[in-house]
Coordinates of C-alpha atoms in Angstrom, one line a residue:
Chain A
M1 CA -136.8 -11.7 126.4
N2 CA -137.4 -10.6 122.5
V3 CA -141.3 -9.8 121.5
F4 CA -141.2 -10.1 118.0
V5 CA -144.3 -8.6 115.5
I6 CA -145.3 -7.7 112.6
V7 CA -147.3 -4.6 112.4
G8 CA -149.7 -4.7 109.1
K9 CA -151.3 -1.3 108.0
D10 CA -154.2 -0.2 109.6
D11 CA -151.0 -0.5 112.6
N12 CA -152.7 -3.2 114.2
P13 CA -150.5 -6.3 114.8
I14 CA -150.8 -9.8 112.6
Y15 CA -148.5 -11.2 114.1
Q16 CA -146.5 -11.7 117.1
A17 CA -144.4 -14.0 118.6
A18 CA -143.0 -13.5 122.0
F19 CA -138.8 -15.4 123.0
I20 CA -139.6 -15.6 126.4
S21 CA -136.7 -17.7 128.5
Q22 CA -138.5 -17.0 132.1
P23 CA -141.8 -16.1 131.6
K24 CA -143.4 -13.7 133.9
G25 CA -146.9 -12.2 134.6
S26 CA -148.5 -13.1 130.8
T27 CA -151.5 -10.5 130.7
E28 CA -149.3 -6.9 132.2
L29 CA -146.5 -8.1 129.8
C30 CA -148.6 -8.2 126.8
H31 CA -150.2 -5.0 127.5
L32 CA -147.0 -3.4 128.6
H33 CA -145.2 -5.1 125.0
Q34 CA -148.8 -3.1 123.2
F35 CA -147.7 0.0 125.2
L36 CA -144.2 0.0 123.9
I37 CA -144.6 -1.3 120.5
H38 CA -147.3 1.0 120.4
A39 CA -145.6 4.1 121.3
A40 CA -142.5 3.0 119.3
L41 CA -144.8 3.3 115.5
D42 CA -144.4 5.9 116.0
C43 CA -141.5 6.7 116.7
T44 CA -140.4 4.3 113.4
D45 CA -143.1 6.2 111.2
E46 CA -141.1 9.5 111.7
Q47 CA -138.2 7.7 111.2
V48 CA -139.3 6.1 107.8
W49 CA -138.9 9.1 106.1
T50 CA -135.3 9.5 106.7
T51 CA -132.7 6.7 105.7
N52 CA -134.7 4.1 103.0
S53 CA -132.6 1.1 104.6
L54 CA -135.4 -1.4 105.4
F55 CA -133.3 -1.7 109.4
L56 CA -134.1 1.1 111.4
R57 CA -131.8 -0.1 114.4
A58 CA -133.0 0.8 118.1
V59 CA -136.0 3.3 117.1
D60 CA -136.9 3.6 120.9
F61 CA -135.9 3.0 124.6
F62 CA -138.4 3.3 126.2
H63 CA -139.2 1.7 130.1
E64 CA -135.8 -0.2 129.6
M65 CA -137.3 -1.6 126.8
H66 CA -134.8 -1.7 123.3
T67 CA -137.4 -1.1 120.0
S68 CA -135.8 -1.9 117.2
A69 CA -137.8 -1.8 113.4
Y70 CA -137.2 -3.0 109.9
V71 CA -139.6 -1.9 107.4
T72 CA -140.2 -3.9 103.8
P73 CA -140.3 -1.1 100.7
G74 CA -144.4 -1.9 100.8
H75 CA -144.2 -0.7 104.6
C76 CA -144.9 -3.8 105.8
R77 CA -144.2 -3.0 109.5
F78 CA -141.5 -5.9 111.8
M79 CA -141.1 -4.9 115.5
M80 CA -138.8 -6.3 118.1
L81 CA -139.1 -5.4 121.4
H82 CA -136.0 -6.7 123.8
D83 CA -134.8 -5.8 127.0
Q84 CA -131.0 -6.4 126.3
P85 CA -129.2 -4.9 123.0
K86 CA -128.8 -7.5 120.6
I87 CA -126.0 -7.9 118.3
E88 CA -126.6 -5.2 115.4
D89 CA -126.1 -8.2 113.0
N90 CA -127.8 -10.4 114.2
L91 CA -131.3 -9.3 114.4
K92 CA -130.0 -7.4 110.6
N93 CA -130.5 -10.8 109.8
F94 CA -133.7 -12.0 111.7
F95 CA -135.6 -10.1 110.0
L96 CA -134.4 -9.9 106.8
E97 CA -134.4 -14.1 106.6
A98 CA -138.1 -13.2 108.7
H99 CA -138.5 -10.5 104.8
E100 CA -138.5 -13.3 103.0
L101 CA -141.0 -15.2 104.8
Y102 CA -143.4 -12.2 105.0
L103 CA -143.1 -12.4 101.1
K104 CA -143.5 -16.0 100.3
V105 CA -147.1 -15.8 102.4
I106 CA -148.4 -12.2 100.5
L107 CA -147.3 -13.5 96.7
N108 CA -150.8 -16.0 97.7
P109 CA -153.3 -14.8 96.4
F110 CA -155.0 -16.1 98.8
Y111 CA -153.3 -14.5 100.9
E112 CA -155.9 -10.5 102.5
P113 CA -153.6 -7.7 103.0
N114 CA -153.1 -6.4 106.0
T115 CA -154.8 -9.8 107.9
P116 CA -153.6 -12.2 110.9
I117 CA -151.3 -14.3 109.7
T118 CA -152.1 -17.4 110.9
S119 CA -150.0 -20.2 109.4
P120 CA -148.4 -22.7 112.0
A121 CA -145.8 -23.5 109.2
F122 CA -145.0 -19.5 110.1
D123 CA -144.6 -19.6 113.3
A124 CA -142.9 -22.7 113.6
K125 CA -140.4 -20.7 110.7
I126 CA -139.9 -18.0 112.6
R127 CA -139.4 -19.2 116.0
A128 CA -136.5 -21.6 114.6
L129 CA -135.1 -18.3 113.3
G130 CA -135.5 -16.6 117.2
K131 CA -133.7 -20.0 118.3
K132 CA -131.3 -19.3 115.8
Y133 CA -130.3 -15.6 116.3
L134 CA -131.7 -13.9 119.4
S135 CA -131.1 -17.3 121.7
Chain Z
M1 CA -146.8 -38.5 67.9
A2 CA -143.2 -36.7 67.7
N3 CA -144.5 -34.9 65.2
F4 CA -147.1 -33.9 67.2
A5 CA -144.7 -33.3 70.3
R6 CA -142.3 -31.2 67.8
S7 CA -145.7 -28.7 66.4
G8 CA -145.3 -27.3 69.8
E9 CA -141.8 -27.6 70.8
M10 CA -141.8 -25.6 67.3
A11 CA -144.6 -23.5 67.9
F12 CA -144.0 -22.4 71.9
L13 CA -140.2 -22.1 70.6
K14 CA -141.3 -19.2 67.8
A15 CA -143.9 -17.9 70.6
D16 CA -143.5 -14.0 71.8
K17 CA -142.9 -15.4 75.7
I18 CA -143.6 -13.7 79.2
N19 CA -142.6 -14.7 82.0
S20 CA -144.4 -17.3 84.4
E21 CA -144.7 -15.5 86.7
I22 CA -146.9 -12.3 85.8
F23 CA -149.2 -15.2 83.7
S24 CA -149.4 -16.9 87.7
L25 CA -149.6 -13.5 89.3
T26 CA -152.5 -12.2 87.1
Y27 CA -153.9 -15.5 86.9
G28 CA -154.1 -15.8 91.5
A29 CA -155.5 -12.5 91.7
M30 CA -158.8 -13.1 89.2
V31 CA -159.4 -16.5 91.5
A32 CA -158.7 -13.8 93.6
Q33 CA -161.7 -11.1 92.4
I34 CA -163.8 -13.3 92.0
M35 CA -164.0 -15.5 94.7
K36 CA -165.0 -12.2 95.9
D37 CA -167.7 -11.1 93.6
Y38 CA -169.1 -15.2 94.8
E39 CA -169.4 -16.3 97.6
D40 CA -169.8 -19.5 96.8
I41 CA -167.3 -21.7 95.8
E42 CA -169.1 -24.1 93.0
E43 CA -169.8 -21.5 91.5
V44 CA -166.7 -19.7 91.9
N45 CA -165.6 -23.2 90.3
R46 CA -168.6 -23.0 87.6
Q47 CA -167.4 -19.4 86.2
L48 CA -163.6 -20.3 86.4
D49 CA -164.8 -23.1 83.4
R50 CA -167.1 -20.6 81.2
M51 CA -163.8 -18.4 81.4
G52 CA -162.1 -21.7 79.9
Q53 CA -164.6 -22.7 78.1
N54 CA -164.0 -18.6 76.3
I55 CA -160.5 -19.1 75.8
G56 CA -160.9 -22.7 74.2
S57 CA -163.7 -22.0 71.6
R58 CA -161.0 -18.8 70.7
L59 CA -157.7 -20.8 70.8
I60 CA -158.0 -24.0 68.0
D61 CA -158.3 -20.9 65.5
E62 CA -154.3 -19.9 67.1
L63 CA -153.4 -23.3 66.9
F64 CA -154.0 -24.4 63.2
A65 CA -153.4 -21.1 62.6
K66 CA -150.0 -21.5 63.7
T67 CA -149.1 -24.9 63.6
G68 CA -151.1 -26.2 60.4
I69 CA -152.4 -29.4 63.0
P70 CA -156.7 -29.4 62.1
V71 CA -157.8 -30.9 64.9
S72 CA -159.6 -34.3 65.0
S73 CA -163.0 -34.9 65.1
N74 CA -162.3 -38.4 66.0
F75 CA -162.2 -38.1 69.8
M76 CA -159.5 -40.8 70.2
E77 CA -156.3 -38.7 67.8
T78 CA -157.9 -35.2 70.3
A79 CA -155.4 -36.6 72.9
E80 CA -152.2 -36.1 71.6
V81 CA -152.4 -32.9 69.9
I82 CA -153.8 -31.4 73.5
A83 CA -151.5 -32.9 75.1
K84 CA -148.3 -32.0 72.9
V85 CA -148.7 -29.4 70.8
G86 CA -151.3 -27.2 73.3
F87 CA -150.1 -27.2 76.8
K88 CA -146.8 -27.0 75.0
M89 CA -146.9 -24.4 72.7
F90 CA -149.9 -21.7 75.3
L91 CA -148.2 -22.6 78.0
G92 CA -144.5 -24.4 77.8
I93 CA -146.0 -27.8 80.0
T94 CA -145.8 -31.5 78.2
A95 CA -148.0 -32.9 79.2
N96 CA -149.4 -37.4 78.7
V97 CA -151.4 -38.7 77.5
V98 CA -153.0 -41.7 80.2
N99 CA -155.2 -44.6 79.6
P100 CA -155.9 -43.2 76.4
T101 CA -160.2 -45.5 75.9
P102 CA -162.4 -44.8 72.5
Q103 CA -165.3 -43.2 75.7
Q104 CA -162.2 -41.1 78.2
Y105 CA -158.3 -40.1 79.2
S106 CA -156.4 -38.6 81.5
L107 CA -154.0 -35.9 81.0
T108 CA -150.9 -35.6 83.1
F109 CA -148.4 -33.2 84.5
R110 CA -146.3 -31.2 86.5
D111 CA -145.4 -27.8 86.2
N112 CA -148.3 -26.0 86.7
P113 CA -147.2 -22.3 85.6
M114 CA -150.9 -20.5 87.0
V115 CA -149.8 -21.4 90.3
D116 CA -147.1 -20.5 91.4
F117 CA -146.9 -19.5 95.4
V118 CA -150.3 -20.3 95.7
E119 CA -151.0 -22.9 98.8
L120 CA -155.3 -23.3 99.2
P121 CA -156.6 -22.1 102.5
D122 CA -158.1 -24.9 104.6
N123 CA -161.8 -23.1 103.5
C124 CA -161.0 -23.6 100.2
A125 CA -161.6 -27.6 100.3
N126 CA -163.8 -27.5 97.1
L127 CA -162.1 -25.1 94.4
R128 CA -161.1 -26.1 92.3
Y129 CA -158.1 -23.9 91.0
C130 CA -157.0 -25.0 87.4
N131 CA -160.4 -25.7 86.4
L132 CA -159.8 -23.3 83.7
L133 CA -157.5 -25.8 82.2
C134 CA -161.0 -28.1 81.9
G135 CA -162.5 -25.6 80.5
V136 CA -160.8 -25.1 78.2
I137 CA -160.4 -28.1 76.8
R138 CA -164.1 -28.9 76.6
G139 CA -165.3 -25.4 74.9
A140 CA -162.3 -26.7 72.4
L141 CA -163.2 -29.7 71.4
E142 CA -166.4 -28.4 71.3
Q143 CA -165.0 -26.0 67.8
V144 CA -164.8 -29.6 66.8
Q145 CA -167.8 -30.7 66.7
I146 CA -167.3 -33.1 70.1
K147 CA -168.5 -33.0 73.9
V148 CA -166.7 -33.7 76.8
E149 CA -166.8 -33.7 80.7
C150 CA -163.7 -32.7 82.3
H151 CA -162.3 -32.4 84.9
F152 CA -159.0 -32.4 87.8
V153 CA -159.5 -36.2 89.0
R154 CA -155.5 -35.6 90.9
D155 CA -154.2 -32.2 92.5
M156 CA -150.3 -32.0 93.4
L157 CA -152.0 -28.0 94.9
R158 CA -154.4 -30.5 97.3
G159 CA -151.2 -32.8 97.8
D160 CA -151.7 -35.3 95.2
E161 CA -148.0 -36.2 93.1
T162 CA -149.0 -34.6 90.0
N163 CA -152.5 -33.3 88.1
E164 CA -154.5 -34.7 86.3
I165 CA -157.1 -34.6 84.0
Q166 CA -160.0 -36.8 82.4
V167 CA -161.5 -36.1 79.7
R168 CA -164.5 -38.2 79.4
F169 CA -166.1 -38.6 76.0
L170 CA -170.9 -37.4 76.0
E171 CA -171.2 -37.5 72.4
Q172 CA -170.4 -36.5 69.0
V173 CA -172.1 -33.3 68.6
R174 CA -173.8 -33.2 65.1
E175 CA -173.5 -30.1 62.3
S176 CA -176.9 -30.1 62.6
A177 CA -177.6 -29.5 66.0
L178 CA -175.7 -26.3 65.9
D179 CA -177.8 -24.9 62.6
Q180 CA -180.7 -25.3 65.7
S181 CA -179.5 -23.0 67.4
F182 CA -179.4 -20.6 65.1
A183 CA -182.9 -21.2 64.4
Chain J
M1 CA -169.4 -31.7 98.5
E2 CA -166.7 -32.6 97.7
S3 CA -164.5 -34.7 101.3
R4 CA -160.9 -35.3 100.2
L5 CA -159.6 -32.6 102.6
L6 CA -156.2 -31.3 102.1
R7 CA -153.2 -33.3 102.5
R8 CA -150.3 -31.2 101.0
P9 CA -148.8 -29.8 104.7
V10 CA -150.0 -26.1 104.2
G11 CA -147.3 -23.7 104.4
T12 CA -144.9 -25.6 102.1
I13 CA -144.7 -22.3 99.9
L14 CA -142.7 -20.8 102.6
E15 CA -140.4 -23.7 101.8
R16 CA -139.8 -22.4 97.6
N17 CA -137.3 -20.0 96.1
V18 CA -138.2 -15.9 95.6
A19 CA -135.0 -15.4 95.6
T20 CA -134.4 -15.9 91.7
K21 CA -137.1 -15.3 89.5
S22 CA -138.2 -18.4 87.6
K23 CA -137.7 -18.7 84.3
A24 CA -140.3 -20.7 83.1
E25 CA -142.3 -18.7 80.7
V26 CA -145.6 -19.3 78.4
N27 CA -147.7 -18.5 75.2
L28 CA -148.0 -14.4 75.2
H29 CA -150.9 -15.2 73.7
A30 CA -152.3 -17.3 76.8
F31 CA -152.1 -14.3 78.6
S32 CA -154.0 -13.1 76.1
L33 CA -155.9 -15.1 76.5
L34 CA -156.8 -15.3 79.6
F35 CA -157.1 -11.9 80.4
G36 CA -159.3 -11.1 77.0
S37 CA -162.3 -14.1 79.4
Y38 CA -161.1 -12.4 82.2
M39 CA -162.5 -9.7 80.6
E40 CA -165.2 -11.0 79.3
Y41 CA -166.8 -11.7 82.4
T42 CA -166.3 -8.7 84.2
L43 CA -168.1 -7.1 81.8
R44 CA -171.1 -10.7 81.8
R45 CA -171.0 -9.8 85.4
F46 CA -170.8 -6.3 85.9
P47 CA -172.6 -5.1 82.4
D48 CA -170.9 -0.7 83.3
Q49 CA -168.3 0.1 80.2
Q50 CA -166.8 1.7 83.2
N51 CA -167.2 -0.2 85.7
I52 CA -164.7 -2.2 83.4
E53 CA -162.1 0.3 83.9
R54 CA -162.4 0.4 87.8
R55 CA -162.6 -3.2 88.2
L56 CA -159.4 -4.1 86.5
D57 CA -158.1 -1.5 87.7
E58 CA -159.3 -3.1 91.3
T59 CA -157.9 -6.5 90.0
G60 CA -154.7 -4.7 89.3
Y61 CA -154.6 -3.1 92.5
R62 CA -154.2 -6.7 94.5
L63 CA -151.0 -7.3 92.7
G64 CA -150.0 -3.4 93.2
P65 CA -148.2 -3.9 97.0
R66 CA -146.3 -8.0 95.8
I67 CA -145.1 -7.4 92.8
L68 CA -143.8 -4.1 94.8
E69 CA -142.6 -6.5 98.1
L70 CA -141.2 -8.9 95.6
V71 CA -139.5 -7.0 92.8
S72 CA -137.6 -5.1 95.6
F73 CA -136.4 -8.1 97.7
R74 CA -135.0 -10.1 94.5
E75 CA -132.6 -6.9 93.9
R76 CA -131.7 -5.4 97.2
A77 CA -133.7 -2.3 96.5
N78 CA -134.4 -0.3 100.0
R79 CA -137.2 1.9 100.4
Q80 CA -137.9 5.1 98.4
L81 CA -138.7 8.2 99.7
K82 CA -138.8 10.0 97.2
I83 CA -141.7 10.3 94.1
Q84 CA -139.6 10.1 91.0
P85 CA -137.3 7.6 92.8
M86 CA -140.0 5.4 93.5
L87 CA -141.5 6.0 89.4
N88 CA -138.5 6.0 88.1
F89 CA -137.6 2.1 90.0
I90 CA -141.6 1.1 88.5
S91 CA -140.8 2.6 85.2
T92 CA -137.6 0.6 85.1
T93 CA -136.6 -1.8 87.5
I94 CA -140.3 -3.6 87.8
W95 CA -141.7 -3.1 84.9
R96 CA -138.8 -4.7 82.8
N97 CA -139.0 -7.6 86.5
L98 CA -142.7 -8.0 85.2
F99 CA -142.4 -6.9 81.1
G100 CA -139.2 -7.1 79.6
K101 CA -138.3 -4.2 79.2
S102 CA -138.7 -0.5 79.8
A103 CA -141.3 1.7 80.8
S104 CA -140.5 6.1 80.0
L105 CA -141.2 8.2 82.6
L106 CA -142.4 11.9 81.9
K107 CA -143.1 14.8 83.5
F108 CA -146.4 17.5 83.1
P109 CA -147.0 20.2 85.2
R110 CA -148.6 20.5 89.1
G111 CA -147.0 17.3 89.9
T112 CA -148.2 14.9 87.8
W113 CA -146.6 11.4 86.3
G114 CA -147.0 9.7 83.4
I115 CA -145.4 6.1 82.4
R116 CA -145.8 5.9 79.6
D117 CA -145.4 2.4 77.4
S118 CA -145.9 2.4 73.6
E119 CA -147.2 -1.8 73.7
P120 CA -148.8 -2.1 77.0
L121 CA -149.0 -6.0 78.2
T122 CA -153.0 -5.8 78.0
N123 CA -152.9 -4.2 74.6
K124 CA -151.3 -6.5 73.2
Y125 CA -154.3 -8.8 70.4
I126 CA -157.2 -6.9 72.3
S127 CA -158.1 -3.4 72.0
P128 CA -157.1 -1.0 73.4
N129 CA -160.1 0.3 73.7
L130 CA -161.7 -2.2 75.4
G131 CA -160.0 -0.8 78.6
G132 CA -157.6 -3.9 79.5
A133 CA -155.0 -1.8 80.3
A134 CA -156.3 0.1 83.7
F135 CA -155.0 -3.0 85.4
I136 CA -152.0 -2.0 84.6
G137 CA -152.3 1.5 86.2
G138 CA -155.0 -0.3 89.2
I139 CA -150.7 -2.9 89.7
I140 CA -148.9 1.3 89.1
R141 CA -151.8 2.4 91.8
G142 CA -151.1 0.1 94.2
I143 CA -147.5 0.0 94.0
L144 CA -147.2 3.4 94.9
C145 CA -150.0 3.0 98.4
A146 CA -148.6 0.2 98.5
A147 CA -145.0 2.8 98.8
N148 CA -146.7 4.8 101.1
F149 CA -148.1 7.7 98.6
E150 CA -150.8 8.9 100.3
C151 CA -150.5 11.8 98.4
T152 CA -150.6 10.8 94.5
V153 CA -154.2 10.3 94.5
A154 CA -152.6 11.5 91.8
C155 CA -151.9 7.9 91.7
H156 CA -155.3 7.3 89.5
Q157 CA -154.6 9.9 86.9
I158 CA -150.8 8.3 85.9
A159 CA -152.6 5.2 83.2
P160 CA -150.7 4.1 81.3
E161 CA -150.9 6.5 77.7
K162 CA -150.8 3.8 75.1
G163 CA -148.5 5.4 72.3

């Protein structure tokens, strides 16, 4: 199971995609994810100043869930919550391609920064990335 | 006609140029700002047109200065000058004149350096993103005493296969009419 | 009322290539004319001269984060951790990407910096007294804030000097 979240400047999720092979009780899962991601955000915010690499591998490990992060030069945070340790390259490539998609979204003058990304096409492409790199 | 195309190309070649991305990004930021200033999209369209008009009135001088081509006060003749010289020398675009009559003509073009990265959201169906161009044409022709109405009939931002601006002749403005405005 | 709905499938912008910079160019006069008319619009809407600079700064500020992300992506640049490399990145790489040239980075006492561009784009063919450079200042401010250099309230003070 993998949960991908893009977090805006106000620590609000602006995009979320769950790649779940066996959906369990979904509301509980949702709350747990939010909690874990928020906890991981603090770790991310610390690590962000220790390295200038965009990809921060495991920033947190809590409650049997790993969190990896990728922070763009504009400090947009991509978080991946996963229960299996991931092959690093796959995760990195996922983040890189997601980064490019994100860039295209924000270049549109009509997109208001830090607001939810609602484009179904964007969602479809992220899910395709999930299939490609995370299954 | 070939002369116009060559003049346009030469003027563009000799001009100082900038990358189209800074141009489109700047235009995008301006449109977004104007949309924040005015809730009503029709008002935004009007403001873009007005900005265009402001540009058009100054652009004619630049065109004449750099190419020596006067914009004719004959409506039909203006079509080629705008398409081959105007569009080319300022925006680097190749535009074509379509269906010219003494009453109207259309200008078609596909490349547009104003719309890099732009995608109209659903709630902006009424927005004429490039309305500035219509204002430019209107403002420029006013300088040669031709009053026109100008609007997009096809828009690639809306899914059309090309961009098409229709320019419709309204009236020849007499010099004396301009004098009256100072009375 | 426009009766035609948007036929273009939303999301085609995602197919576009951003990795390479567009080769298309426009006449510098086109930019100046556009910018001048925007200044005229702003002055009409907000007749106070002080407001013009603030409004242009705001418009530029919208662009800052987008420009930072775009140029960084293309240059495969990492995040900047310290202010000097960040300002270096702005005055060289970003400036070159936007304006085709570099600017100079100047260091002043008490944590103040200057980015000097002797011929800023906004002042070509437009009188510098009209405050157009505030647009570029806004872009810089937007970039620095996006990169989380909050300490630079000084980013307000970092305005491109003219000449």
